[in-house]
Amino acid sequence: MAGFFSVRKNGQIAVAEILEKDSKDVILNFKNLDFISSLVLAGMVYLLKLTKDKGGKLKLCELRDKVKEVFRVTDLDKVFEIYPTESEALKSFD
């Protein structure tokens, strides 16, 4: 499991596959994810609400084609900010 989840901070931005409690801005990096279930999608919508409630933003990056297609088909690509790379997601906070 250690290879699937990691948390690291860049200033006040949590770059993570999971929400770091003391950060309001979060980037979810999907580079190691080949499949996404409806349960995970529901959790992400909840995470989006949590970050917005804290006055923060949730951004996604490095989605593989199959995962990107799920976001497109469900119209969640219009709900979430999605970036090709983690560095582009980080820069978007400036």
Coordinates of N, CA and C in Angstrom, one line a residue:
M1 N 0.8 -1.2 0.0 CA 0.0 0.0 0.0 C 0.8 1.3 0.0
A2 N 2.0 1.2 0.5 CA 2.9 2.4 0.7 C 3.1 3.1 -0.7
G3 N 3.2 2.3 -1.8 CA 3.4 2.9 -3.1 C 2.2 3.6 -3.7
F4 N 1.0 3.4 -3.1 CA -0.1 4.0 -3.7 C -0.5 5.4 -3.0
F5 N -0.1 5.6 -1.8 CA -0.4 6.8 -1.1 C 0.8 7.5 -0.6
S6 N 0.9 8.8 -0.8 CA 2.0 9.6 -0.2 C 1.5 11.0 0.0
V7 N 2.0 11.6 1.0 CA 1.7 13.0 1.3 C 3.0 13.8 1.4
R8 N 3.0 14.9 0.8 CA 4.1 15.8 0.9 C 3.6 17.2 0.8
K9 N 4.3 18.1 1.4 CA 3.8 19.5 1.4 C 4.7 20.4 0.6
N10 N 4.2 21.3 -0.1 CA 4.9 22.4 -0.8 C 4.3 23.7 -0.3
G11 N 5.0 24.3 0.7 CA 4.5 25.5 1.3 C 3.2 25.1 2.1
Q12 N 2.1 25.8 1.8 CA 0.9 25.5 2.4 C 0.0 24.6 1.6
I13 N 0.5 24.0 0.5 CA -0.3 23.2 -0.4 C 0.1 21.7 -0.1
A14 N -0.9 20.9 0.1 CA -0.7 19.5 0.3 C -0.7 18.8 -1.0
V15 N 0.3 18.1 -1.4 CA 0.4 17.4 -2.7 C 0.2 15.9 -2.3
A16 N -1.0 15.4 -2.5 CA -1.3 14.1 -1.9 C -2.4 13.3 -2.7
E17 N -2.4 12.0 -2.4 CA -3.6 11.2 -2.8 C -4.6 11.2 -1.7
I18 N -4.3 11.8 -0.6 CA -5.2 11.9 0.5 C -5.1 13.3 1.1
L19 N -6.1 13.7 1.8 CA -6.1 15.1 2.4 C -5.3 15.2 3.6
E20 N -4.4 16.1 3.6 CA -3.6 16.4 4.8 C -4.4 17.4 5.7
K21 N -4.6 17.0 6.9 CA -5.6 17.8 7.8 C -5.3 19.2 8.0
D22 N -4.0 19.6 8.0 CA -3.7 21.0 8.3 C -3.5 21.9 7.0
S23 N -3.9 21.4 5.9 CA -3.8 22.1 4.6 C -5.2 22.3 4.0
K24 N -5.3 23.5 3.4 CA -6.6 23.8 2.8 C -6.6 23.5 1.3
D25 N -5.4 23.6 0.7 CA -5.3 23.4 -0.8 C -4.6 22.0 -1.0
V26 N -5.2 21.2 -1.9 CA -4.8 19.9 -2.1 C -4.6 19.6 -3.6
I27 N -3.6 18.8 -3.9 CA -3.4 18.3 -5.3 C -3.5 16.8 -5.2
L28 N -4.3 16.1 -6.0 CA -4.3 14.7 -6.1 C -3.6 14.3 -7.3
N29 N -2.5 13.5 -7.1 CA -1.7 13.0 -8.3 C -2.2 11.6 -8.6
F30 N -2.6 11.4 -9.8 CA -3.2 10.1 -10.2 C -2.2 9.3 -11.0
K31 N -0.9 9.6 -11.0 CA 0.0 8.9 -12.0 C 0.1 7.4 -11.8
N32 N -0.2 6.9 -10.6 CA -0.1 5.5 -10.3 C -1.5 4.8 -10.3
L33 N -2.5 5.5 -10.8 CA -3.9 4.9 -10.7 C -4.3 4.5 -12.1
D34 N -4.7 3.2 -12.3 CA -5.1 2.7 -13.5 C -6.7 2.6 -13.6
F35 N -7.3 2.6 -12.4 CA -8.7 2.3 -12.3 C -9.3 3.2 -11.2
I36 N -10.5 3.7 -11.4 CA -11.2 4.5 -10.4 C -12.6 4.0 -10.2
S37 N -13.0 3.7 -9.0 CA -14.4 3.2 -8.8 C -15.4 4.3 -8.5
S38 N -16.6 4.0 -8.5 CA -17.7 5.0 -8.2 C -17.5 5.5 -6.7
L39 N -17.1 4.6 -5.9 CA -16.9 4.9 -4.4 C -15.8 5.9 -4.3
V40 N -14.7 5.8 -5.0 CA -13.6 6.8 -5.0 C -14.1 8.1 -5.6
L41 N -14.9 8.1 -6.6 CA -15.4 9.3 -7.2 C -16.3 10.0 -6.2
A42 N -17.1 9.3 -5.5 CA -18.0 9.9 -4.5 C -17.1 10.5 -3.4
G43 N -16.1 9.8 -3.0 CA -15.2 10.3 -2.0 C -14.5 11.6 -2.4
M44 N -14.1 11.7 -3.7 CA -13.5 12.9 -4.2 C -14.4 14.1 -4.2
V45 N -15.7 13.8 -4.5 CA -16.7 14.9 -4.5 C -16.8 15.4 -3.0
Y46 N -16.8 14.5 -2.1 CA -16.8 14.9 -0.7 C -15.5 15.7 -0.3
L47 N -14.4 15.2 -0.8 CA -13.1 15.9 -0.5 C -13.1 17.3 -1.1
L48 N -13.7 17.4 -2.3 CA -13.9 18.8 -2.9 C -14.7 19.7 -2.0
K49 N -15.8 19.2 -1.5 CA -16.6 19.9 -0.5 C -15.8 20.3 0.7
L50 N -15.1 19.4 1.3 CA -14.3 19.7 2.4 C -13.2 20.8 2.2
T51 N -12.6 20.7 1.1 CA -11.6 21.8 0.7 C -12.2 23.1 0.5
K52 N -13.4 23.1 -0.2 CA -14.1 24.4 -0.4 C -14.6 25.0 0.9
D53 N -15.0 24.1 1.8 CA -15.5 24.6 3.1 C -14.4 25.2 3.9
K54 N -13.1 24.7 3.7 CA -12.0 25.3 4.4 C -11.4 26.5 3.7
G55 N -12.1 26.9 2.5 CA -11.6 28.0 1.8 C -10.4 27.6 0.8
G56 N -10.3 26.4 0.6 CA -9.2 25.9 -0.3 C -9.7 25.4 -1.6
K57 N -8.7 24.8 -2.3 CA -9.0 24.3 -3.7 C -8.4 22.9 -3.8
L58 N -9.1 22.1 -4.6 CA -8.7 20.7 -4.9 C -8.4 20.6 -6.4
K59 N -7.2 20.2 -6.7 CA -6.8 20.1 -8.1 C -6.3 18.7 -8.4
L60 N -6.5 18.2 -9.6 CA -6.1 16.8 -10.0 C -5.0 16.9 -11.0
C61 N -4.1 16.0 -11.0 CA -3.1 16.0 -12.1 C -2.7 14.5 -12.5
E62 N -2.1 14.5 -13.6 CA -1.5 13.2 -14.2 C -2.4 12.1 -14.3
L63 N -3.7 12.4 -14.7 CA -4.6 11.3 -14.9 C -4.3 10.5 -16.1
R64 N -4.3 9.2 -15.9 CA -4.0 8.3 -17.1 C -5.3 8.3 -17.9
D65 N -5.1 7.8 -19.2 CA -6.2 7.9 -20.2 C -7.5 7.2 -19.7
K66 N -7.5 6.0 -19.1 CA -8.7 5.4 -18.6 C -9.4 6.1 -17.5
V67 N -8.6 6.7 -16.6 CA -9.2 7.5 -15.5 C -9.7 8.8 -16.0
K68 N -9.0 9.4 -17.0 CA -9.5 10.7 -17.6 C -10.8 10.5 -18.3
E69 N -10.9 9.3 -18.9 CA -12.2 9.0 -19.6 C -13.4 8.9 -18.7
V70 N -13.1 8.3 -17.5 CA -14.2 8.2 -16.5 C -14.6 9.6 -16.1
F71 N -13.7 10.5 -15.9 CA -14.0 11.9 -15.5 C -14.8 12.6 -16.6
R72 N -14.4 12.3 -17.9 CA -15.1 12.9 -19.0 C -16.5 12.4 -19.1
V73 N -16.7 11.1 -19.1 CA -18.0 10.5 -19.2 C -19.0 10.9 -18.1
T74 N -18.5 11.1 -16.9 CA -19.3 11.5 -15.8 C -19.5 13.0 -15.7
D75 N -18.9 13.7 -16.6 CA -18.8 15.2 -16.5 C -18.1 15.8 -15.3
L76 N -17.4 14.9 -14.6 CA -16.6 15.4 -13.5 C -15.4 16.2 -13.9
D77 N -15.0 16.1 -15.2 CA -14.0 17.0 -15.7 C -14.4 18.5 -15.7
K78 N -15.7 18.7 -15.6 CA -16.2 20.1 -15.5 C -16.2 20.6 -14.1
V79 N -16.2 19.6 -13.2 CA -16.3 20.0 -11.7 C -14.9 20.2 -11.1
F80 N -13.9 19.3 -11.5 CA -12.6 19.4 -11.0 C -11.6 20.1 -11.9
E81 N -10.7 20.8 -11.3 CA -9.6 21.4 -12.1 C -8.6 20.2 -12.3
I82 N -8.3 19.9 -13.6 CA -7.4 18.8 -14.0 C -6.2 19.4 -14.8
Y83 N -5.0 19.0 -14.4 CA -3.8 19.5 -15.0 C -2.9 18.3 -15.5
P84 N -2.2 18.5 -16.6 CA -1.4 17.4 -17.1 C -0.3 17.0 -16.2
T85 N 0.3 17.9 -15.5 CA 1.5 17.6 -14.6 C 1.3 18.2 -13.2
E86 N 2.0 17.7 -12.3 CA 2.0 18.2 -10.9 C 2.5 19.6 -10.9
S87 N 3.6 19.9 -11.6 CA 4.1 21.2 -11.6 C 3.2 22.3 -12.1
E88 N 2.4 21.9 -13.1 CA 1.4 22.8 -13.6 C 0.3 23.1 -12.6
A89 N -0.1 22.0 -11.9 CA -1.1 22.2 -10.8 C -0.6 23.1 -9.7
L90 N 0.7 22.9 -9.3 CA 1.3 23.7 -8.3 C 1.3 25.2 -8.8
K91 N 1.7 25.4 -10.0 CA 1.8 26.8 -10.5 C 0.4 27.5 -10.6
S92 N -0.6 26.7 -10.7 CA -2.0 27.3 -10.9 C -2.4 27.9 -9.6
F93 N -1.8 27.6 -8.4 CA -2.1 28.3 -7.2 C -1.5 29.7 -7.0
D94 N -0.6 30.0 -7.9 CA 0.0 31.4 -7.8 C -0.9 32.4 -8.3

